[in-house]
């Protein structure tokens, strides 16, 4: 793909609150950082939505020719219950409850996260750094901020000095649009503010109480790093001190990303990120899906249908498709009805992908070109790109895919002759449809598993046997044999087994 052909890509930048042409610092290279999960519990479907949205961006940027270095971290320390500066570490709390080493908790939920990402066909990032793997960088950054007079130590903890930062002409609050005076009122009541010069100052390093299990030595005594600082250190280490795209869920805008901007700017004297992108929330009855609100589903519950809010099971690709039907900046409300509609839509497209792989162009020299059909196909391909270029509008892009599907079905049933659209347009239809479906939207065909086919054949065997159709019975036995299996026809039951 050529970069020129599909430019301009326009992305909504939370920082400027408008859509802007995407111009990377150093094309064709793109640096993209997305805040990863805090690995203290199984990822829920809301988390999946955010990672899926950035998977699409990663895929699309790659598809149009950029060389993307995609960094998505694992938060394995420093994220405190309540997202503030006080309280227990989310991971440490679970480790204590389960009497496990915190790294066992981290490993368990990192494994779960990877498994879930793979199930939804969400690509792995280029680099997946962990916060505990970057303590040296974080301690160095804290020291640098103290040396610059933008952070201060207080009782073994180190805080970022917001008033001082703003004195240098900066504007803490510019990303989230929060006004300092309002914030002051909100934070006044919080406990543990007495160590701070200003209640808004946030922790870069926290002193650890003796019972706090995750702690490390530092110039300020035993402690642990602040959650916001982790992302600043990991992003700048792998992408540089000013990089192209930083993403995360809408709920991370404040304080997490606001603090990242302040830290990056304070450390390096320049804007750390060019485009801030935020993915909106998956909601249930209008409320954010969240573990603490007790309204979250685990992917596993969705695949089995085993949840009070679910009327049936839904497959990973149905869910992926369901999420892509909404624009990433809109909220998306979960409902059985919407998922059922998505199941239908996904399967229609999957059928299109399946059949077009089997179709071959047939030339008919005397056939006339159907200009309308030919143009419509070419326009739809163009409009797919236009939609993606318009701030990754997957909802509109999918509508174009359905239009292309219409022509695939017409060719398949013979309603439209191949020669009526010409070989070039047919080739475009074939390659683009598959590219859009598989590579950009990341959808894959969900073929029936071997087990379900075997069980179906076994049922047929039972029926033929009851009807005494022994030639069919033998045919099925041969089918099993060819698969390396045998039918065990016992007195009390009929089952299959591996042919030993
Ligand atoms: P956490 O592990 O809590 O830090 O969350 C991981 C990612 O999931 C963050 O980018 C959150 O913004 C995002 N997230 C959490 N809840 C939801 C939700 N209901 N819908 C979409 N994204 C969410
Ligand atoms: Zn982060």
Short mmCIF file of C-alpha atoms in Angstrom, two decimals, residues 78-247:
data_model
loop_
_atom_site.label_atom_id
_atom_site.label_comp_id
_atom_site.label_asym_id
_atom_site.label_seq_id
_atom_site.Cartn_x
_atom_site.Cartn_y
_atom_site.Cartn_z
CA UNK A 78 1.60 0.81 41.76
CA UNK A 79 -2.05 0.91 40.68
CA UNK A 80 -3.87 1.48 43.95
CA UNK A 81 -7.44 0.56 44.80
CA UNK A 82 -9.47 3.67 43.99
CA UNK A 83 -6.96 4.89 41.36
CA UNK A 84 -5.57 7.52 43.75
CA UNK A 85 -2.45 7.95 45.90
CA UNK A 86 -3.69 6.17 48.99
CA UNK A 87 -4.75 2.66 49.76
CA UNK A 88 -3.68 -0.83 48.90
CA UNK A 89 -2.01 -1.96 45.74
CA UNK A 90 -4.61 -3.78 43.62
CA UNK A 91 -2.27 -6.73 43.06
CA UNK A 92 -0.84 -6.75 46.59
CA UNK A 93 -4.38 -6.87 48.01
CA UNK A 94 -5.30 -10.01 46.04
CA UNK A 95 -1.93 -11.63 46.81
CA UNK A 96 -2.58 -11.12 50.50
CA UNK A 97 -6.12 -12.45 50.29
CA UNK A 98 -5.04 -15.55 48.39
CA UNK A 99 -1.78 -15.95 50.34
CA UNK A 100 0.23 -15.94 47.14
CA UNK A 101 3.37 -14.21 45.93
CA UNK A 102 2.24 -11.05 44.06
CA UNK A 103 4.09 -12.25 40.96
CA UNK A 104 1.91 -15.38 40.97
CA UNK A 105 -1.12 -13.10 40.72
CA UNK A 106 0.61 -11.10 38.00
CA UNK A 107 1.49 -14.23 36.02
CA UNK A 108 -1.95 -15.77 36.35
CA UNK A 109 -3.77 -12.71 35.06
CA UNK A 110 -1.16 -11.89 32.43
CA UNK A 111 -1.70 -15.40 31.06
CA UNK A 112 -5.45 -14.86 31.13
CA UNK A 113 -5.06 -11.52 29.36
CA UNK A 114 -2.96 -13.05 26.59
CA UNK A 115 -5.38 -15.90 26.15
CA UNK A 116 -8.36 -13.54 25.90
CA UNK A 117 -6.55 -11.29 23.44
CA UNK A 118 -5.75 -14.30 21.23
CA UNK A 119 -9.34 -15.58 21.42
CA UNK A 120 -10.58 -12.26 20.04
CA UNK A 121 -7.83 -12.22 17.43
CA UNK A 122 -6.31 -9.06 18.95
CA UNK A 123 -2.69 -8.88 17.79
CA UNK A 124 0.14 -8.82 20.32
CA UNK A 125 2.00 -5.50 20.58
CA UNK A 126 5.58 -5.07 19.38
CA UNK A 127 6.78 -4.60 22.96
CA UNK A 128 5.00 -5.48 26.19
CA UNK A 129 6.98 -3.96 29.06
CA UNK A 130 6.12 -4.46 32.71
CA UNK A 131 6.22 -1.74 35.35
CA UNK A 132 8.34 -3.84 37.74
CA UNK A 133 10.84 -4.37 34.92
CA UNK A 134 11.41 -0.60 34.75
CA UNK A 135 12.00 0.43 38.35
CA UNK A 136 15.45 1.83 37.63
CA UNK A 137 14.04 4.13 34.95
CA UNK A 138 11.31 5.26 37.34
CA UNK A 139 13.68 5.99 40.20
CA UNK A 140 15.89 7.98 37.79
CA UNK A 141 12.88 9.95 36.57
CA UNK A 142 11.82 10.80 40.14
CA UNK A 143 15.34 12.02 40.92
CA UNK A 144 15.40 14.14 37.76
CA UNK A 145 12.09 15.77 38.68
CA UNK A 146 13.38 16.53 42.20
CA UNK A 147 16.57 17.99 40.70
CA UNK A 148 14.49 20.21 38.43
CA UNK A 149 12.51 21.47 41.40
CA UNK A 150 9.28 19.97 40.08
CA UNK A 151 8.93 17.27 42.71
CA UNK A 152 9.56 17.12 46.44
CA UNK A 153 10.08 14.46 49.03
CA UNK A 154 7.75 14.28 51.99
CA UNK A 155 7.92 11.58 54.64
CA UNK A 156 9.57 9.02 52.32
CA UNK A 157 7.19 9.67 49.43
CA UNK A 158 7.84 11.92 46.44
CA UNK A 159 5.12 14.10 44.92
CA UNK A 160 4.84 16.03 41.70
CA UNK A 161 4.53 19.75 42.38
CA UNK A 162 1.64 20.96 40.24
CA UNK A 163 1.78 24.61 41.30
CA UNK A 164 5.47 24.80 40.40
CA UNK A 165 4.81 23.03 37.08
CA UNK A 166 2.15 25.57 36.19
CA UNK A 167 4.47 28.44 37.13
CA UNK A 168 6.60 27.39 34.18
CA UNK A 169 3.72 28.19 31.86
CA UNK A 170 2.24 24.70 31.80
CA UNK A 171 -1.39 23.84 32.21
CA UNK A 172 -2.18 20.81 34.34
CA UNK A 173 -5.73 19.88 33.36
CA UNK A 174 -5.44 20.66 29.66
CA UNK A 175 -6.18 17.12 28.49
CA UNK A 176 -9.22 16.44 30.59
CA UNK A 177 -10.40 20.04 30.60
CA UNK A 178 -10.44 20.06 34.37
CA UNK A 179 -10.10 23.36 36.09
CA UNK A 180 -7.71 23.42 39.04
CA UNK A 181 -10.11 25.13 41.44
CA UNK A 182 -12.79 22.50 40.84
CA UNK A 183 -10.25 19.76 41.31
CA UNK A 184 -9.16 21.25 44.59
CA UNK A 185 -12.68 21.00 45.94
CA UNK A 186 -12.94 17.37 44.78
CA UNK A 187 -9.67 16.29 46.36
CA UNK A 188 -9.85 18.16 49.64
CA UNK A 189 -11.73 15.46 51.49
CA UNK A 190 -9.40 12.62 50.50
CA UNK A 191 -7.26 11.14 53.23
CA UNK A 192 -3.48 11.21 53.28
CA UNK A 193 -3.27 14.70 51.77
CA UNK A 194 -1.26 16.21 54.62
CA UNK A 195 2.08 15.11 53.14
CA UNK A 196 1.40 17.17 50.05
CA UNK A 197 2.06 20.87 49.53
CA UNK A 198 -1.07 21.01 47.45
CA UNK A 199 -3.88 18.42 47.53
CA UNK A 200 -3.69 18.04 43.75
CA UNK A 201 -0.03 16.95 43.76
CA UNK A 202 0.25 13.30 42.81
CA UNK A 203 2.62 10.56 43.93
CA UNK A 204 5.66 9.67 41.86
CA UNK A 205 7.04 7.36 44.52
CA UNK A 206 5.24 6.13 47.61
CA UNK A 207 6.73 5.13 50.92
CA UNK A 208 5.74 1.55 51.73
CA UNK A 209 4.37 0.63 55.12
CA UNK A 210 6.11 -2.48 56.52
CA UNK A 211 3.06 -4.65 55.72
CA UNK A 212 2.99 -3.51 52.09
CA UNK A 213 4.36 -6.56 50.25
CA UNK A 214 5.56 -5.02 47.01
CA UNK A 215 8.41 -2.64 47.85
CA UNK A 216 11.85 -1.72 46.65
CA UNK A 217 14.80 0.28 47.92
CA UNK A 218 15.22 3.82 46.65
CA UNK A 219 17.05 7.05 47.59
CA UNK A 220 13.90 7.90 49.63
CA UNK A 221 13.69 4.59 51.48
CA UNK A 222 11.60 1.49 50.83
CA UNK A 223 8.67 2.16 48.53
CA UNK A 224 7.01 1.61 45.20
CA UNK A 225 6.46 3.65 42.05
CA UNK A 226 3.39 5.73 41.20
CA UNK A 227 1.08 4.29 38.55
CA UNK A 228 1.27 7.34 36.27
CA UNK A 229 5.06 7.40 36.24
CA UNK A 230 5.28 3.83 34.98
CA UNK A 231 3.64 4.69 31.69
CA UNK A 232 5.76 7.81 31.22
CA UNK A 233 8.96 5.80 31.70
CA UNK A 234 7.98 2.83 29.57
CA UNK A 235 6.61 4.90 26.70
CA UNK A 236 9.59 7.26 26.52
CA UNK A 237 12.08 4.41 26.82
CA UNK A 238 10.75 2.58 23.77
CA UNK A 239 9.18 5.36 21.71
CA UNK A 240 11.20 8.45 22.60
CA UNK A 241 10.35 11.53 24.63
CA UNK A 242 7.90 12.82 21.98
CA UNK A 243 5.98 10.12 20.18
CA UNK A 244 2.95 9.87 17.92
CA UNK A 245 -0.06 8.18 19.54
CA UNK A 246 -1.04 7.44 23.13
CA UNK A 247 -4.25 5.55 23.77
#
